[in-house]
Structure formats: structure tokens, C-alpha cells
GROMACS .gro file of C-alpha atoms in nm:
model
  292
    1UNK     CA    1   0.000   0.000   0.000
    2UNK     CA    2   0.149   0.382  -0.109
    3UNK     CA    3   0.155   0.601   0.220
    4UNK     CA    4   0.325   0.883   0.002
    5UNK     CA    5   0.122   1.180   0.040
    6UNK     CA    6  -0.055   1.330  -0.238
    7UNK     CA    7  -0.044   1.694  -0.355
    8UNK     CA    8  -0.260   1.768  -0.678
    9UNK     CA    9  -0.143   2.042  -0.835
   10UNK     CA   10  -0.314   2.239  -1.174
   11UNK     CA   11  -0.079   2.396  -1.435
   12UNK     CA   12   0.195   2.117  -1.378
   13UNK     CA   13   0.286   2.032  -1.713
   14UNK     CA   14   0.523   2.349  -1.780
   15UNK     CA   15   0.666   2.649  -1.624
   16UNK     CA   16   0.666   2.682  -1.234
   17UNK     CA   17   0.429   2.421  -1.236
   18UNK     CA   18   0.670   2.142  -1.375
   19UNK     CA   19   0.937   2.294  -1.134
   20UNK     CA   20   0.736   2.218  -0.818
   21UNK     CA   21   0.593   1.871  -0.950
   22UNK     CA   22   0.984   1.753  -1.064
   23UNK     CA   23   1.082   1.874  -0.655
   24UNK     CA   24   0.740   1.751  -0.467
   25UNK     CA   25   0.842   1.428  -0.649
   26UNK     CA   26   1.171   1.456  -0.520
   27UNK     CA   27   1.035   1.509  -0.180
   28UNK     CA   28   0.813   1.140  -0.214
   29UNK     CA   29   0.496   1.299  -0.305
   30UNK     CA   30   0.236   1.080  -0.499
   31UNK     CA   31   0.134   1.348  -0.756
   32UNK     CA   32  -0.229   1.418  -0.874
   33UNK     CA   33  -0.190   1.636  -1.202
   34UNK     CA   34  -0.465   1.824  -1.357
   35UNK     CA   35  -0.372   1.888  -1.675
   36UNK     CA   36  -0.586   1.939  -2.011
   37UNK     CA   37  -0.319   1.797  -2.307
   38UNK     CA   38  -0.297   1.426  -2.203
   39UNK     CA   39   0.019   1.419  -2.434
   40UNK     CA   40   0.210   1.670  -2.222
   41UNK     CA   41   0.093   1.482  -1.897
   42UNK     CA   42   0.233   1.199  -2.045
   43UNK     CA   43   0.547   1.355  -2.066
   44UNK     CA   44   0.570   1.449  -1.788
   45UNK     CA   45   0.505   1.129  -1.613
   46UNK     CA   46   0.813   1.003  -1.822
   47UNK     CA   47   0.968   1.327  -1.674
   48UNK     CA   48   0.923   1.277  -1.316
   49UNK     CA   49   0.992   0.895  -1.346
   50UNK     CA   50   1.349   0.960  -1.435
   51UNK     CA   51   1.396   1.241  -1.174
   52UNK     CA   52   1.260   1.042  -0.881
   53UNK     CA   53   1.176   0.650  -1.003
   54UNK     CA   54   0.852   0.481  -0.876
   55UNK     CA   55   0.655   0.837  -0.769
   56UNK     CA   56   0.310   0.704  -0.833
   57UNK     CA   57   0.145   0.990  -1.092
   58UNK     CA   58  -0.174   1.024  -1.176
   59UNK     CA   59  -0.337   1.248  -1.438
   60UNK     CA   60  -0.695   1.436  -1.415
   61UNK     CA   61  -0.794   1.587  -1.793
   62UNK     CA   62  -0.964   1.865  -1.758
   63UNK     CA   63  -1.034   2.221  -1.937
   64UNK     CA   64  -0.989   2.528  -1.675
   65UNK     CA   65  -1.227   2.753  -1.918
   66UNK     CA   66  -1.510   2.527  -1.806
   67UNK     CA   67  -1.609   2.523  -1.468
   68UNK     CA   68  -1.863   2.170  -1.530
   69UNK     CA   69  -1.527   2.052  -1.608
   70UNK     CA   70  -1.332   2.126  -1.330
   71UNK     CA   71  -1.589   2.040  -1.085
   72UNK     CA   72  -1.623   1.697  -1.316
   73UNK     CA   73  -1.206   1.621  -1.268
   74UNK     CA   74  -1.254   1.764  -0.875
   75UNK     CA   75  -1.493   1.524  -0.816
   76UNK     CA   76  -1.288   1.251  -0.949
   77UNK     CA   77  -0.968   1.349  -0.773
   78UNK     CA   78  -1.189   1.341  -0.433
   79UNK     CA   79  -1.254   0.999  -0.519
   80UNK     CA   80  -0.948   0.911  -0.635
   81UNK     CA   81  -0.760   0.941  -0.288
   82UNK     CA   82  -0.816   0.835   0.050
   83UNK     CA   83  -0.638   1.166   0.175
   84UNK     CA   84  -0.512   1.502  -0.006
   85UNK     CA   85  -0.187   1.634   0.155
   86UNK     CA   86  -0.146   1.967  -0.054
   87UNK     CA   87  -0.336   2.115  -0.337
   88UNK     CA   88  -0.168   2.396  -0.584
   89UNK     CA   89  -0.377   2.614  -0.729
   90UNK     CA   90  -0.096   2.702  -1.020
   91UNK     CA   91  -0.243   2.708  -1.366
   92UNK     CA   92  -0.262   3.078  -1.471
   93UNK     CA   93  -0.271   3.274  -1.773
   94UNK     CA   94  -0.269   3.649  -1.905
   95UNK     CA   95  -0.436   3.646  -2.220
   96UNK     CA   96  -0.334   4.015  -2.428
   97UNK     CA   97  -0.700   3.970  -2.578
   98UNK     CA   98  -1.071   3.886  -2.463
   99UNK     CA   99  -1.169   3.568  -2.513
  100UNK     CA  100  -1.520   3.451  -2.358
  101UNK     CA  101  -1.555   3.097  -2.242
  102UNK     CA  102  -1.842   2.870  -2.324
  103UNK     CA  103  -1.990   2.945  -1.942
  104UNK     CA  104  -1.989   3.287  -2.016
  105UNK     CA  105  -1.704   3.449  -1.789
  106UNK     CA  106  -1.409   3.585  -1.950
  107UNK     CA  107  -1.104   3.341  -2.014
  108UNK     CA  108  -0.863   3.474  -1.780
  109UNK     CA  109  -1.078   3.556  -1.482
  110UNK     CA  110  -1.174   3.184  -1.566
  111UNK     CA  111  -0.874   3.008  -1.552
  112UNK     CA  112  -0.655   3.256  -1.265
  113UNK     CA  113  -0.969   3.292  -1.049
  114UNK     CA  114  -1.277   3.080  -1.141
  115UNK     CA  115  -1.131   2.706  -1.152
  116UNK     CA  116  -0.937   2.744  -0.851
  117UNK     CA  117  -1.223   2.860  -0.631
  118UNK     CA  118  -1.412   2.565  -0.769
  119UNK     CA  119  -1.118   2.268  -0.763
  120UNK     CA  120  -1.061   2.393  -0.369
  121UNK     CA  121  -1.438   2.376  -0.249
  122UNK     CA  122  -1.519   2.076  -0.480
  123UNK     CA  123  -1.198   1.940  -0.243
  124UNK     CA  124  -1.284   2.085   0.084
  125UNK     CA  125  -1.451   1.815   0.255
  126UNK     CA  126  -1.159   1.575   0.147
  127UNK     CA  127  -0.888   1.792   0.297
  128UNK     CA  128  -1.050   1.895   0.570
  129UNK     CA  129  -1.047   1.488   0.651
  130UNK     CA  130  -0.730   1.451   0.579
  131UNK     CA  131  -0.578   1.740   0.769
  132UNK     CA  132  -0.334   1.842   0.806
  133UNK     CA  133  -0.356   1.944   0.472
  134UNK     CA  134  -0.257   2.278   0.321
  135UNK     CA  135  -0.402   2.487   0.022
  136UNK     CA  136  -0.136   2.657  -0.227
  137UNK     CA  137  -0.301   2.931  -0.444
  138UNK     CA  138  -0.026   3.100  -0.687
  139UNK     CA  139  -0.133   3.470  -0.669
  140UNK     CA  140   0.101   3.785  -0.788
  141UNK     CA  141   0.254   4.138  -0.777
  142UNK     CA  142   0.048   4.231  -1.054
  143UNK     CA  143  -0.262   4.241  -0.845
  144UNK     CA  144  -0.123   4.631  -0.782
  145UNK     CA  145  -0.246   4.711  -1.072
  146UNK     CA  146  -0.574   4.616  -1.027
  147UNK     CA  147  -0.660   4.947  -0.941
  148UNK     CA  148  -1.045   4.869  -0.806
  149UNK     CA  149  -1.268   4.554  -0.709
  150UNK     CA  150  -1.605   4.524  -0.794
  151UNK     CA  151  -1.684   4.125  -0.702
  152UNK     CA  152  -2.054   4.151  -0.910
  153UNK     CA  153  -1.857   4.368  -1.163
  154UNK     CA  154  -1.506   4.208  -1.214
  155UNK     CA  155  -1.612   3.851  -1.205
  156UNK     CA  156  -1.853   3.862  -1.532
  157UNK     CA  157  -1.655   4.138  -1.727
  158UNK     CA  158  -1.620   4.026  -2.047
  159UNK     CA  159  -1.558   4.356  -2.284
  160UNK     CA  160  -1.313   4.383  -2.542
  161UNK     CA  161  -0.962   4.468  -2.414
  162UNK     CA  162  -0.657   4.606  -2.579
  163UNK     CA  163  -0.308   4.457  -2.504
  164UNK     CA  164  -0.220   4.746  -2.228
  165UNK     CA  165  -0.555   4.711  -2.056
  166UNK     CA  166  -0.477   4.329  -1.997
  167UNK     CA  167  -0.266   4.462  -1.758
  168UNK     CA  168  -0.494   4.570  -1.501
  169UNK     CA  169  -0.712   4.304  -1.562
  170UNK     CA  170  -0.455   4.067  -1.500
  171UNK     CA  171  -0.385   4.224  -1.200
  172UNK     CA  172  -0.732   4.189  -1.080
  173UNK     CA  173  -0.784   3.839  -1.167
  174UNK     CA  174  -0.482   3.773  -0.910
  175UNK     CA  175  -0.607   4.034  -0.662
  176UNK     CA  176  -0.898   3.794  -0.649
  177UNK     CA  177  -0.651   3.517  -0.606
  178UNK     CA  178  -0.534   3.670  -0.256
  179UNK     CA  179  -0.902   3.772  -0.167
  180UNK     CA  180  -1.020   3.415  -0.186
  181UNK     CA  181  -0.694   3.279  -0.049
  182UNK     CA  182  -0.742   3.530   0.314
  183UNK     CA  183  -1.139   3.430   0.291
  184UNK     CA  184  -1.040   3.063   0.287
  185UNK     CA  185  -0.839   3.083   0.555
  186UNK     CA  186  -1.102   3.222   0.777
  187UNK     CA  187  -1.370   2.917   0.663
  188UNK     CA  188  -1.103   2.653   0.752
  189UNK     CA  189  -0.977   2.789   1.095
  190UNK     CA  190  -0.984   2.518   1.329
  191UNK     CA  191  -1.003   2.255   1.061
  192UNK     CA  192  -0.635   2.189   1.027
  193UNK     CA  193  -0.633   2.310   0.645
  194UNK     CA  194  -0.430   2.622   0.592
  195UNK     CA  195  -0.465   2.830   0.312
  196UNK     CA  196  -0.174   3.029   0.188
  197UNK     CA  197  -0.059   3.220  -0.159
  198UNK     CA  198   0.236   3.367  -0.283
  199UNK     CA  199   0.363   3.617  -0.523
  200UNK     CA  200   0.658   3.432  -0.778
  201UNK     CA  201   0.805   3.671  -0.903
  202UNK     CA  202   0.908   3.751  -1.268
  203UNK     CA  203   0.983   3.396  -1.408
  204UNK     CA  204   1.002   3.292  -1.789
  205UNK     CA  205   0.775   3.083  -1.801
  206UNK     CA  206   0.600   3.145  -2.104
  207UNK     CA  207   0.336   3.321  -1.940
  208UNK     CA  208   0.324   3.595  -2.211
  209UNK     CA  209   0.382   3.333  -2.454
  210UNK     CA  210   0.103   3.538  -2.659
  211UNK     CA  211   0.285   3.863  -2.714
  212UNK     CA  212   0.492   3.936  -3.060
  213UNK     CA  213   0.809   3.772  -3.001
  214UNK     CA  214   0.756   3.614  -2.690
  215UNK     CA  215   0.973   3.258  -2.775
  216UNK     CA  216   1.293   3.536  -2.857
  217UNK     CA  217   1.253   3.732  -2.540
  218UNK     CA  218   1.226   3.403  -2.316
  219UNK     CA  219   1.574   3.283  -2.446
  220UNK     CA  220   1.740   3.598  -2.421
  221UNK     CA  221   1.627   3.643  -2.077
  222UNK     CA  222   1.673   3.287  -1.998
  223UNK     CA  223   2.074   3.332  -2.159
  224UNK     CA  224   2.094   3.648  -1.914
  225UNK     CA  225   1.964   3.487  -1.615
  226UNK     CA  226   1.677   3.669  -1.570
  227UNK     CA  227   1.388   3.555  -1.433
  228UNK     CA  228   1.489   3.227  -1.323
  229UNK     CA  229   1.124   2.988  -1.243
  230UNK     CA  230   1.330   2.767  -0.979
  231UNK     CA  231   1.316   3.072  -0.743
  232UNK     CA  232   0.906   3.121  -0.780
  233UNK     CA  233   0.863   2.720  -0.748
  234UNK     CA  234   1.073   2.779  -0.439
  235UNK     CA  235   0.807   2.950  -0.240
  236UNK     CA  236   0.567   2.768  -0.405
  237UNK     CA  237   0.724   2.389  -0.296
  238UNK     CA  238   0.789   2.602   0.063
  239UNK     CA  239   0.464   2.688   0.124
  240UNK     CA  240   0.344   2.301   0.045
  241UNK     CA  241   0.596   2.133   0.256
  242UNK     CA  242   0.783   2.344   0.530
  243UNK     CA  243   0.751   2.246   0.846
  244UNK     CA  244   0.792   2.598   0.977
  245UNK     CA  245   0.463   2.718   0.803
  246UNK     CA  246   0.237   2.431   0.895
  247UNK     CA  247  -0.013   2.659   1.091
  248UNK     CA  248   0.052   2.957   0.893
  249UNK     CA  249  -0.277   3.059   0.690
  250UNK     CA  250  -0.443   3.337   0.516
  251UNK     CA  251  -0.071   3.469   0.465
  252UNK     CA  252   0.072   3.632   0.100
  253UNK     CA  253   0.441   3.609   0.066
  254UNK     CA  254   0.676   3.708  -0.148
  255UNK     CA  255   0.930   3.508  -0.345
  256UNK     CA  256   1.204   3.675  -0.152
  257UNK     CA  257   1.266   3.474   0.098
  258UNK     CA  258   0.897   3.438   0.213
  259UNK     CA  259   0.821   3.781   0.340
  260UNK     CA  260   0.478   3.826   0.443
  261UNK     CA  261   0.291   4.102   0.194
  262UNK     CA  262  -0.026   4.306   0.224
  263UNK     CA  263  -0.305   4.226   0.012
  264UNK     CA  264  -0.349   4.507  -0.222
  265UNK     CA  265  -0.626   4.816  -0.018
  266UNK     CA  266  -0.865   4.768  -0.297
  267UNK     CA  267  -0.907   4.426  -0.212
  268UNK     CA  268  -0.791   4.398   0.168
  269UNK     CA  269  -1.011   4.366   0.421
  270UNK     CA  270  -1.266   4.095   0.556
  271UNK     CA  271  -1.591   4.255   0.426
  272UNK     CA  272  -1.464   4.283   0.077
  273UNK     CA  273  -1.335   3.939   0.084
  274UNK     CA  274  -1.630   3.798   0.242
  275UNK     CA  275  -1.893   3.928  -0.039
  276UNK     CA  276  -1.600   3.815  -0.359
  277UNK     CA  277  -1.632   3.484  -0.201
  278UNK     CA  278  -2.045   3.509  -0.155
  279UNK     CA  279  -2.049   3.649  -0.494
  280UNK     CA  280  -1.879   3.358  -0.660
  281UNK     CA  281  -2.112   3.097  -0.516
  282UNK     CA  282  -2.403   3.269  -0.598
  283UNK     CA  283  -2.277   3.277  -0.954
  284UNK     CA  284  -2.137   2.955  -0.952
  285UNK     CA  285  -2.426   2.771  -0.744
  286UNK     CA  286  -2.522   2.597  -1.095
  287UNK     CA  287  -2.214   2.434  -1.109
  288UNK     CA  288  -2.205   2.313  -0.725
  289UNK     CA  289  -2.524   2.182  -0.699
  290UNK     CA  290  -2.535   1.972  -1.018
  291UNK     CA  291  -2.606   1.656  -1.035
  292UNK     CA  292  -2.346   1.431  -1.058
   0.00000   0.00000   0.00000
């Protein structure tokens, strides 16, 4: 019988995301992957196999634009595993254009916001049993630039943006991040679940993979050293597994060397928080209460 325990982690199949699977392997983590190109979870598998041999790896397909879907490959992760150890929220995108998903909301706010609030409280029952358990969201600096938060507002925006608005918007979708991160951590005190998020840092990821010669300016900055992704899945892998921060919750910290940040005033604040997260079940109630 495997008594690894299991972390599930969204977004694992490149960037920071591959970084902190590769090392939670490392660690003896059985792995629960959410991915939505079953070719690139494949390699991965292979991937992780050579880095640390036998780490049992399983793969959940699953499309973060659609929130049936997520609370479809949710639902099968819950019954996947007796317990859940860790679960990284990490899948994230800035998209330089609007796209609108099939559900309605717009595809960023979808995938940085919408699917991990959904994956987590699809989960919540199975880590609060398994406690102690901890929640990883992957949040950002860019939430400064959020300028405002309107939860009714922000979360079904879907007008036309140019590439220089995505900015803000970007910002916000990650300002959310942190909201729902400190709101979480209030639901699951006393439960033994913490709830934590971080800000990487710059990292070439591919993040901005969309922009006019994106694949030139990752090697050049990759060839200068510049944005190095082992130092965001640092505080990512740190968050999941160090001992030190194991009753830690509701925190935001910084990729340099874990110091605690505010959440952004727009978005700070326990009343604020409180009706993003109401907000987002009332929207999403549909979804929640379907039948299986």
C-alpha cells in the first residue's frame, strides 16, 4: 500500500508548475496532475519517473475555461484518494486579448480565479479529513495594478480589451486570487487546512507566450539569467511542505525569501473578501449543486 502523500497540483505540465511537481516528487509525493493535453501529462510522467523512479502519478484531464469541467475532474480526484496532503492552485494565464468561455465568464478571470475557487471547495470536505492538509493558491505582484474591485462587476466582465488594458485586468484576476486565499483561511480555521498564496516573481515561463516575439525574449532572458522559475517554485514547494509554516494561513508572501505582503487596499479587508467569495457561489451555485 502507497503512504506517500498526495499533492494535486493544476498547471503542472510546464513552467513553475513542472518545477514544483519535478521537486514535490523529489520530496516522495504521490502526484495528482490536472492537466488538459494528455500528451504533455504523459510527458511528464516520463519526466518525473526519471527524476525520482517509482513516484506514483496520476493524471486528471480537464479544461480550466469550463467550470462543469473542473468540478467533473474535482470530483474525481476526491474519489481518487483516501487523503489530499497539498493542493496547488498554479495554472494561470494572461491572455493580451478577450476571449469569452463557453460558461460565459471571461477566459482569464476563468482560468486565474474561477477554476481554482471551484477545484478547492469541490476538495474541501476531502482535505479537511485529511488534515493536516494545506491549500497553495499562486497569486502575484500584478494584483497592484488592479486598481479597483467590484466582485458583481469584475467577475462577469467580459468587454473587449486592448493589449495594455490586460494589464490591469490581470492584476485583478490575481487580486482575487489573494481575496479568496485570506477568505479561505477564515472558513477553515480550526479545521487543520491552511490556506496560503504567494507572489513568484518575474519567471520565464511562457506566461506571455502570446505577445509578438515572446519565444525570442524568453531565451534571451533565460541566456541572461533573468527571471529564473526555480526561485518562484521555491516558495511555491515552501509553502506546500515546510515544516515551519504548517499553521501559517491566510498569509501572501513574497518570493524573496517568504516575506509576508499586504493584500493590495482595494481588495484587503474581511468585508470585501467575504462578499468576492459570496459572490462567486451565488454565480457559480449551478455548477455546485449539479447533479453528478
Amino acid at each position: 500500500m502507497d503512504t506517500r502523500p498526495v499533492a494535486v497540483l493544476t498547471g503542472a505540465t510546464s513552467g513553475l508548475g513542472r518545477l514544483v511537481a519535478l521537486d514535490l516528487a523529489r520530496r516522495g509525493y504521490h502526484l495528482g496532475i490536472v492537466a488538459r493535453d494528455e500528451a504533455k501529462a504523459d510527458a511528464l510522467r516520463q519526466e518525473i519517473d526519471q527524476a525520482a523512479p517509482g513516484t506514483p502519478t496520476d493524471a486528471f484531464l480537464a479544461d480550466l475555461t469550463s467550470m462543469p469541467d473542473v468540478r467533473r475532474a474535482g470530483k474525481a480526484i476526491e474519489a481518487r484518494y483516501e487523503r489530499i496532503a497539498v493542493l496547488v492552485n498554479n495554472a494561470g494565464l494572461h491572455a493580451f486579448a478577450q476571449r469569452v468561455t463557453p460558461d460565459g465568464f471571461a477566459e482569464m478571470t476563468a482560468v486565474n480565479y474561477l477554476a481554482p475557487w471551484v477545484l478547492t471547495t469541490t476538495l474541501r470536505d476531502k482535505l479537511v479529513a485529511s488534515a493536516p492538509a494545506r491549500v497553495v493558491n499562486v497569486a502575484s505582484e500584478a494584483s497592484r495594478h488592479a486598481g479597483t474591485i467590484d466582485p458583481a462587476q469584475d467577475i462577469t466582465a467580459t468587454g473587449e480589451y486592448t493589449r495594455r488594458e490586460s494589464a490591469a485586468l490581470y492584476g485583478r484576476s490575481k487580486l482575487m486570487d489573494i481575496m479568496f486565499t485570506q477568505e479561505l483561511g477564515r472558513r477553515l480555521a480550526g479545521t487543520g487546512v491552511t490556506a496560503n498564496c504567494c507572489d513568484p516573481g518575474f519567471n520565464t515561463t511562457g506566461l506571455g507566450r502570446e505577445l509578438p516575439l515572446a519565444g525570442l525574449l524568453e531565451r534571451t532572458l533565460k541566456a541572461l539569467r533573468i527571471g529564473d522559475p526555480q526561485r518562484g517554485a521555491g516558495i511555491i514547494v515552501r509553502l506546500a511542505t515546510d515544516p515551519a509554516l504548517g499553521d501559517t494561513t491566510g498569509g501572501y508572501f513574497s518570493v524573496k525569501d517568504a516575506k509576508p505582503l499586504a493584500c493590495p487596499a482595494p481588495g484587503r479587508g474581511e468585508d470585501i473578501q467575504a462578499e468576492l467569495w459570496r459572490t462567486t457561489a451565488s454565480l457559480l451555485d449551478g455548477v455546485l449543486s449539479a447533479t453528478e
